Short mmCIF file of C-alpha atoms in Angstrom, two decimals:
data_model
loop_
_atom_site.label_atom_id
_atom_site.label_comp_id
_atom_site.label_asym_id
_atom_site.label_seq_id
_atom_site.Cartn_x
_atom_site.Cartn_y
_atom_site.Cartn_z
CA UNK A 193 -24.88 -36.96 -25.15
CA UNK A 194 -23.77 -33.07 -26.16
CA UNK A 195 -26.46 -30.39 -26.69
CA UNK A 196 -27.07 -28.88 -29.56
CA UNK A 197 -24.77 -25.42 -28.05
CA UNK A 198 -22.31 -27.98 -27.50
CA UNK A 199 -22.17 -29.20 -31.16
CA UNK A 200 -22.19 -25.18 -31.78
CA UNK A 201 -19.38 -24.84 -29.68
CA UNK A 202 -17.04 -28.04 -30.93
CA UNK A 203 -17.81 -28.25 -34.52
CA UNK A 204 -18.92 -23.87 -35.99
CA UNK A 205 -16.93 -21.84 -34.38
CA UNK A 206 -13.25 -22.70 -34.87
CA UNK A 207 -12.17 -25.34 -37.14
CA UNK A 208 -13.77 -28.48 -35.95
CA UNK A 209 -15.44 -28.66 -39.37
CA UNK A 210 -12.59 -27.28 -41.02
CA UNK A 211 -9.59 -30.52 -42.22
CA UNK A 212 -6.81 -29.99 -43.72
CA UNK A 213 -6.28 -30.32 -47.17
CA UNK A 214 -3.23 -30.13 -49.49
CA UNK A 215 -4.91 -27.07 -51.56
CA UNK A 216 -6.18 -25.53 -47.88
CA UNK A 217 -2.74 -25.78 -46.49
CA UNK A 218 -1.32 -23.87 -49.63
CA UNK A 219 -3.43 -21.26 -49.37
CA UNK A 220 -2.72 -21.19 -45.40
CA UNK A 221 1.12 -20.69 -46.55
CA UNK A 222 -0.29 -18.41 -49.00
CA UNK A 223 -1.57 -15.73 -46.17
CA UNK A 224 1.73 -16.60 -44.53
CA UNK A 225 3.71 -14.96 -47.51
CA UNK A 226 1.61 -12.12 -47.50
CA UNK A 227 1.35 -11.66 -43.58
CA UNK A 228 -2.15 -12.19 -43.26
CA UNK A 229 -3.88 -15.95 -41.83
CA UNK A 230 -7.63 -16.96 -42.49
CA UNK A 231 -9.24 -16.41 -38.59
CA UNK A 232 -11.46 -19.69 -38.46
CA UNK A 233 -7.71 -21.02 -37.83
CA UNK A 234 -6.85 -19.33 -34.60
CA UNK A 235 -10.93 -17.93 -33.65
CA UNK A 236 -11.00 -20.54 -30.72
CA UNK A 237 -6.87 -19.27 -29.13
CA UNK A 238 -7.42 -15.56 -29.73
CA UNK A 239 -11.51 -15.52 -28.55
CA UNK A 240 -11.35 -18.14 -26.10
CA UNK A 241 -15.20 -19.00 -24.34
CA UNK A 242 -14.27 -17.23 -20.97
CA UNK A 243 -10.93 -16.43 -19.75
CA UNK A 244 -7.75 -18.83 -19.65
CA UNK A 245 -4.85 -17.04 -17.84
CA UNK A 246 -1.42 -18.08 -18.90
CA UNK A 247 -0.36 -17.48 -15.33
CA UNK A 248 0.11 -20.35 -12.67
CA UNK A 249 -0.40 -19.82 -8.99
CA UNK A 250 2.24 -18.80 -7.03
CA UNK A 251 3.89 -18.69 -3.81
CA UNK A 252 6.74 -17.19 -2.38
CA UNK A 253 7.93 -17.87 0.86
CA UNK A 254 9.48 -15.08 2.89
CA UNK A 255 12.21 -16.76 4.83
CA UNK A 256 13.31 -19.08 1.79
CA UNK A 257 13.74 -15.39 -0.27
CA UNK A 258 15.30 -13.48 2.80
CA UNK A 259 18.87 -14.39 2.56
CA UNK A 260 19.81 -14.57 -1.09
CA UNK A 261 18.00 -10.43 -0.53
CA UNK A 262 20.43 -9.75 1.65
CA UNK A 263 23.05 -11.77 -0.29
CA UNK A 264 22.76 -8.84 -2.59
CA UNK A 265 23.66 -6.29 -0.53
CA UNK A 266 27.39 -7.80 -0.68
CA UNK A 267 26.94 -8.33 -4.48
CA UNK A 268 25.66 -4.45 -5.94
CA UNK A 269 25.27 -1.28 -5.16
CA UNK A 270 21.84 0.70 -6.04
CA UNK A 271 24.70 3.04 -8.61
CA UNK A 272 25.30 -0.20 -9.59
CA UNK A 273 22.38 -2.04 -10.48
CA UNK A 274 19.96 0.72 -10.35
CA UNK A 275 17.38 -0.35 -8.10
CA UNK A 276 18.76 -3.79 -5.63
CA UNK A 277 15.79 -6.12 -7.06
CA UNK A 278 15.15 -9.76 -6.08
CA UNK A 279 11.50 -9.63 -8.96
CA UNK A 280 9.50 -12.78 -8.60
CA UNK A 281 8.87 -14.80 -11.66
CA UNK A 282 5.98 -16.91 -12.99
CA UNK A 283 6.74 -19.56 -15.13
CA UNK A 284 3.65 -19.23 -17.29
CA UNK A 285 4.54 -16.28 -18.03
CA UNK A 286 8.09 -16.03 -20.00
CA UNK A 287 6.82 -14.39 -22.46
CA UNK A 288 7.29 -10.94 -19.68
CA UNK A 289 8.48 -10.41 -16.66
CA UNK A 290 5.40 -10.48 -14.30
CA UNK A 291 4.64 -12.22 -11.59
CA UNK A 292 1.06 -12.65 -11.59
CA UNK A 293 -0.94 -11.46 -15.60
CA UNK A 294 0.14 -7.54 -16.76
CA UNK A 295 2.41 -7.47 -13.10
CA UNK A 296 5.39 -7.02 -11.94
CA UNK A 297 6.68 -7.58 -8.18
CA UNK A 298 9.47 -7.99 -6.75
CA UNK A 299 11.30 -7.40 -3.44
CA UNK A 300 13.86 -4.52 -2.53
CA UNK A 301 17.10 -4.93 0.41
CA UNK A 302 18.13 -0.94 0.93
CA UNK A 303 20.94 -0.33 3.50
CA UNK A 304 21.13 2.65 6.50
CA UNK A 305 22.52 5.40 4.39
CA UNK A 306 21.76 4.16 1.58
CA UNK A 307 19.86 6.23 -1.42
CA UNK A 308 18.91 4.80 -5.38
CA UNK A 309 18.83 7.70 -7.71
CA UNK A 310 15.65 9.81 -8.24
CA UNK A 311 13.65 7.99 -11.57
CA UNK A 312 10.03 8.54 -13.25
CA UNK A 313 8.13 5.80 -15.83
CA UNK A 314 5.06 5.44 -17.10
CA UNK A 315 4.23 2.59 -14.93
CA UNK A 316 2.16 2.76 -12.13
CA UNK A 317 4.24 1.62 -8.81
CA UNK A 318 3.90 1.12 -5.12
CA UNK A 319 5.65 -0.45 -2.35
CA UNK A 320 4.78 -2.32 0.76
CA UNK A 321 6.94 -2.88 3.63
CA UNK A 322 8.24 -5.78 4.88
CA UNK A 323 10.80 -5.06 7.54
CA UNK A 324 13.11 -2.91 9.31
CA UNK A 325 12.85 0.89 9.66
CA UNK A 326 14.16 4.29 8.09
CA UNK A 327 12.94 3.88 5.11
CA UNK A 328 12.14 6.83 3.63
CA UNK A 329 10.11 7.81 -0.18
CA UNK A 330 10.64 11.33 -1.97
CA UNK A 331 7.90 11.34 -4.36
CA UNK A 332 8.02 14.82 -6.36
CA UNK A 333 9.54 16.96 -3.97
CA UNK A 334 6.99 14.94 -0.97
CA UNK A 335 9.08 13.03 1.64
CA UNK A 336 7.46 10.11 3.02
CA UNK A 337 8.59 7.69 5.67
CA UNK A 338 7.68 3.81 6.25
CA UNK A 339 7.58 1.81 8.82
CA UNK A 340 6.86 -1.84 8.41
CA UNK A 341 3.57 -2.72 6.39
CA UNK A 342 3.03 0.96 5.88
CA UNK A 343 1.63 1.18 1.83
CA UNK A 344 2.98 3.83 -0.04
CA UNK A 345 2.59 4.82 -3.52
CA UNK A 346 4.73 6.57 -6.41
CA UNK A 347 2.38 7.14 -9.32
CA UNK A 348 2.62 6.85 -12.85
CA UNK A 349 5.30 9.77 -14.16
CA UNK A 350 6.05 11.45 -10.87
CA UNK A 351 9.12 11.68 -10.07
CA UNK A 352 10.47 9.52 -6.97
CA UNK A 353 13.42 7.81 -5.17
CA UNK A 354 14.09 5.20 -2.21
CA UNK A 355 16.34 5.48 0.74
CA UNK A 356 16.72 4.57 3.69
CA UNK A 357 18.17 6.72 6.68
CA UNK A 358 21.59 6.77 8.29
CA UNK A 359 19.81 5.56 11.89
CA UNK A 360 17.74 3.10 10.34
CA UNK A 361 18.33 -0.73 9.17
CA UNK A 362 18.15 -2.76 6.76
CA UNK A 363 15.00 -2.53 4.57
CA UNK A 364 13.10 -4.72 2.74
CA UNK A 365 10.10 -3.89 0.62
CA UNK A 366 7.95 -5.37 -1.79
CA UNK A 367 7.97 -3.20 -5.22
CA UNK A 368 4.51 -3.73 -7.27
CA UNK A 369 3.90 -1.83 -10.48
CA UNK A 370 2.06 -2.79 -13.91
CA UNK A 371 4.97 -2.58 -15.82
CA UNK A 372 4.39 -5.45 -18.21
CA UNK A 373 0.78 -4.01 -19.26
CA UNK A 374 2.49 -0.30 -19.98
CA UNK A 375 5.07 -2.67 -21.98
CA UNK A 376 2.01 -4.05 -23.76
CA UNK A 377 0.76 -1.32 -24.96
CA UNK A 378 3.81 -0.33 -26.51
CA UNK A 379 3.30 3.05 -23.80
CA UNK A 380 6.38 3.02 -21.28
CA UNK A 381 8.89 5.61 -20.35
CA UNK A 382 11.96 5.80 -18.66
CA UNK A 383 13.82 8.92 -16.94
CA UNK A 384 16.63 9.51 -14.50
CA UNK A 385 16.69 12.37 -12.89
CA UNK A 386 18.72 15.76 -13.98
CA UNK A 387 20.16 15.88 -10.62
CA UNK A 388 20.28 12.17 -9.96
CA UNK A 389 18.65 13.19 -6.48
CA UNK A 390 15.80 15.56 -6.09
CA UNK A 391 15.19 17.76 -3.85
CA UNK A 392 12.18 17.84 -0.89
CA UNK A 393 9.94 20.66 -1.55
CA UNK A 394 7.52 19.90 1.26
CA UNK A 395 7.15 19.44 5.15
CA UNK A 396 8.25 15.47 5.62
CA UNK A 397 4.85 13.39 5.14
CA UNK A 398 2.84 16.26 4.67
CA UNK A 399 0.00 13.90 2.87
CA UNK A 400 -0.50 12.27 5.14
CA UNK A 401 -1.12 15.84 7.44
CA UNK A 402 -3.49 17.09 5.08
CA UNK A 403 -5.03 13.99 3.32
CA UNK A 404 -5.11 10.72 6.12
CA UNK A 405 -8.04 12.34 8.11
CA UNK A 406 -10.87 9.66 8.44
CA UNK A 407 -14.19 11.19 7.03
CA UNK A 408 -12.38 14.48 6.29
CA UNK A 409 -10.54 16.78 4.04
CA UNK A 410 -8.66 19.38 3.45
CA UNK A 411 -10.97 22.18 2.77
CA UNK A 412 -10.01 24.86 -0.30
CA UNK A 413 -7.74 22.03 -1.89
CA UNK A 414 -7.46 21.60 -4.94
CA UNK A 415 -6.04 18.15 -6.27
CA UNK A 416 -6.04 18.01 -10.18
CA UNK A 417 -3.87 14.65 -10.60
CA UNK A 418 -5.46 11.51 -11.32
CA UNK A 419 -3.67 9.37 -8.23
CA UNK A 420 -4.23 10.28 -4.88
CA UNK A 421 -2.62 13.36 -3.25
CA UNK A 422 -2.49 10.18 -0.27
CA UNK A 423 1.09 8.92 -1.36
CA UNK A 424 1.70 6.68 2.24
CA UNK A 425 -1.56 4.63 4.24
CA UNK A 426 -0.09 3.96 7.53
CA UNK A 427 -0.50 0.35 8.87
CA UNK A 428 -1.86 0.94 12.37
CA UNK A 429 -4.94 3.15 11.43
CA UNK A 430 -5.54 0.82 8.32
CA UNK A 431 -6.10 -2.96 10.88
CA UNK A 432 -7.77 -0.44 12.83
CA UNK A 433 -10.37 0.17 10.17
CA UNK A 434 -10.63 -3.32 9.51
CA UNK A 435 -10.98 -3.88 13.10
CA UNK A 436 -13.59 -1.23 13.83
CA UNK A 437 -15.16 -2.63 10.36
CA UNK A 438 -15.49 -5.86 11.82
CA UNK A 439 -17.26 -5.71 14.47
CA UNK A 440 -20.38 -4.05 12.65
CA UNK A 441 -19.98 -6.87 10.29
CA UNK A 442 -20.04 -9.47 9.15
CA UNK A 443 -17.96 -8.82 5.90
CA UNK A 444 -17.96 -11.03 2.47
CA UNK A 445 -18.94 -14.70 2.60
CA UNK A 446 -15.76 -14.50 -0.15
CA UNK A 447 -12.92 -11.89 1.14
CA UNK A 448 -13.89 -12.42 4.68
CA UNK A 449 -13.62 -8.51 6.07
CA UNK A 450 -12.35 -6.52 2.81
CA UNK A 451 -11.62 -2.66 2.63
CA UNK A 452 -10.00 -0.81 0.02
CA UNK A 453 -7.47 1.65 0.26
CA UNK A 454 -8.80 4.86 -1.99
CA UNK A 455 -7.74 8.66 -3.15
CA UNK A 456 -9.31 10.76 -0.54
CA UNK A 457 -10.01 13.39 -3.54
CA UNK A 458 -12.73 11.49 -5.45
CA UNK A 459 -13.03 7.91 -3.17
CA UNK A 460 -11.98 6.06 -6.47
CA UNK A 461 -9.12 4.14 -7.02
CA UNK A 462 -5.42 4.87 -5.39
CA UNK A 463 -4.33 5.08 -9.23
CA UNK A 464 -5.76 4.40 -12.10
CA UNK A 465 -4.05 0.92 -12.96
CA UNK A 466 -3.44 -0.59 -9.90
CA UNK A 467 -6.01 -0.93 -7.57
CA UNK A 468 -5.64 -2.27 -3.11
CA UNK A 469 -7.13 -3.22 -0.06
CA UNK A 470 -6.49 -4.58 3.08
CA UNK A 471 -8.88 -7.67 4.35
CA UNK A 472 -8.87 -9.68 7.77
CA UNK A 473 -9.88 -12.97 8.20
CA UNK A 474 -11.61 -13.90 11.59
CA UNK A 475 -9.85 -16.60 13.59
CA UNK A 476 -10.97 -19.54 11.81
CA UNK A 477 -12.32 -18.21 9.25
CA UNK A 478 -13.15 -19.61 6.03
CA UNK A 479 -13.88 -17.95 3.26
CA UNK A 480 -16.51 -19.34 0.44
CA UNK A 481 -14.34 -19.03 -3.54
CA UNK A 482 -15.76 -17.10 -5.74
CA UNK A 483 -13.35 -15.90 -9.22
CA UNK A 484 -12.48 -12.49 -10.60
CA UNK A 485 -11.89 -10.58 -14.62
CA UNK A 486 -8.39 -9.52 -13.16
CA UNK A 487 -5.19 -10.55 -11.49
CA UNK A 488 -4.01 -10.68 -7.87
CA UNK A 489 -0.69 -10.05 -5.74
CA UNK A 490 -1.40 -10.84 -1.94
CA UNK A 491 0.82 -11.01 0.48
CA UNK A 492 0.39 -11.84 4.28
CA UNK A 493 1.08 -8.36 6.46
CA UNK A 494 -0.30 -10.48 9.95
CA UNK A 495 -1.86 -13.32 10.92
CA UNK A 496 -1.10 -17.49 8.79
CA UNK A 497 -3.48 -19.45 6.55
CA UNK A 498 -3.76 -21.16 3.34
CA UNK A 499 -5.30 -20.10 0.26
CA UNK A 500 -7.25 -22.44 -2.17
CA UNK A 501 -6.23 -21.41 -5.74
CA UNK A 502 -7.88 -23.67 -8.62
CA UNK A 503 -7.90 -26.21 -7.11
CA UNK A 504 -3.99 -26.30 -4.78
CA UNK A 505 -3.71 -25.27 -1.82
CA UNK A 506 -1.14 -22.74 -0.76
CA UNK A 507 -0.40 -22.49 3.29
CA UNK A 508 1.15 -18.54 3.96
CA UNK A 509 2.66 -16.23 7.01
CA UNK A 510 3.65 -13.04 7.81
CA UNK A 511 5.35 -11.78 4.16
CA UNK A 512 4.74 -14.14 2.69
CA UNK A 513 3.36 -13.64 -1.21
CA UNK A 514 1.24 -15.67 -3.59
CA UNK A 515 -0.87 -14.29 -6.54
CA UNK A 516 -4.05 -15.89 -8.34
CA UNK A 517 -4.49 -14.78 -12.57
CA UNK A 518 -7.32 -13.92 -13.70
CA UNK A 519 -10.95 -15.69 -13.44
CA UNK A 520 -9.72 -18.59 -11.29
CA UNK A 521 -11.36 -19.81 -8.13
CA UNK A 522 -10.36 -18.83 -4.78
CA UNK A 523 -10.40 -19.33 -1.10
CA UNK A 524 -9.03 -18.25 1.96
CA UNK A 525 -8.84 -19.45 5.47
CA UNK A 526 -7.05 -18.79 8.96
CA UNK A 527 -4.94 -20.97 10.33
CA UNK A 528 -5.86 -19.35 13.60
CA UNK A 529 -8.98 -19.78 15.97
CA UNK A 530 -7.61 -17.54 18.17
CA UNK A 531 -6.02 -13.98 16.47
CA UNK A 532 -7.30 -12.55 13.09
CA UNK A 533 -5.21 -12.40 10.20
CA UNK A 534 -4.52 -10.04 7.33
CA UNK A 535 -3.71 -10.29 3.56
CA UNK A 536 -2.91 -7.43 2.17
CA UNK A 537 -3.30 -7.21 -2.18
CA UNK A 538 -3.00 -5.01 -5.19
CA UNK A 539 -4.16 -5.95 -8.46
CA UNK A 540 -5.90 -4.58 -12.52
CA UNK A 541 -9.50 -3.84 -11.22
CA UNK A 542 -9.73 -0.06 -11.92
CA UNK A 543 -8.89 -1.79 -15.44
CA UNK A 544 -10.84 -3.98 -15.51
CA UNK A 545 -13.57 -1.24 -14.28
CA UNK A 546 -13.10 1.36 -16.27
CA UNK A 547 -13.08 -0.50 -20.03
CA UNK A 548 -16.03 -2.51 -18.67
CA UNK A 549 -14.65 -6.08 -18.60
CA UNK A 550 -15.62 -6.72 -14.70
CA UNK A 551 -16.78 -9.66 -13.93
CA UNK A 552 -17.07 -12.33 -10.56
CA UNK A 553 -18.93 -15.60 -10.27
CA UNK A 554 -19.17 -17.41 -7.20
CA UNK A 555 -18.54 -21.23 -6.86
CA UNK A 556 -21.76 -22.83 -6.76
CA UNK A 557 -20.78 -26.26 -5.97
CA UNK A 558 -19.69 -28.26 -2.76
CA UNK A 559 -20.69 -25.48 -0.36
CA UNK A 560 -18.58 -23.14 -1.97
CA UNK A 561 -15.24 -25.06 -1.53
CA UNK A 562 -12.80 -26.55 -4.16
CA UNK A 563 -11.65 -29.78 -4.24
CA UNK A 564 -7.66 -30.12 -3.18
CA UNK A 565 -6.09 -31.11 -6.34
CA UNK A 566 -3.07 -33.55 -4.63
#
């Protein structure tokens, strides 16, 4: 039997108690002609009871995409394409190009000796290196060298370009941006550098030399910008930090051993609109399910396993990418009983928290695990 609250939801709010009549339909048409409408006809759509993401859980297998990425090397040049990228498309977001929610993801491939032209835009961006050697990024004159599983920032408004050194190999990395969000806010600008490529104005990898010291901050060095002064977060020290943390903590029941990439100047997120994390799942570990406001893009950096997202199981291994839409229950499991597994993620948690919208909820039923939907 429905409770009084359920009846309130069904009958008082929304259109459940408003029956169309010829007079009402004519009224709606009159309002439409005036560029207006009756709120009760759309209230449940624009003010849902809880977040209802149009994105769907997705997994992209790297081994299935890699051949097509390499094929792009033969079909277009960086000069022709601007950026030689295969983007990831969520079928639930047919209105925009997005991997999930308001986050964009794409896979970029470059050959030795290639360099894309320098540009800047209002969207914040990041790169996570998937394979190859010799990759580099220049950010406002700071040249950053990159290796597999390194994480690099190209914050909004900064001049940046990407390439691969002549002595390098074919490189592939994931691009992550908040393009859909910035476009939704109608605030996106894009500009190509007047010289096409910028000069390197600082010692190579200077941001790492200055800001990457664990527990240390350079004395007397100011950083007035709103994004992290550390542009590159290297894989080796990241993994070492995870394993050291794992040796003294039980970790989160929902995320295993989870660490956030941070701005060393403030301790906050690396950029204002995009945060990033790395988590470690111990051998045989299976987390419990929870859900959060905001969207997540995951990439397996090490090992293999599976995640259950809103009741659907997705099996992943190194370099595979999957997404968790907003307010969908998710849990992770390491497939190995001997080796750990690591998941990199980027997300829009800084936006959720800055706007006071962050909320999290654990699954209470079934010991915190979701039944699998066949």
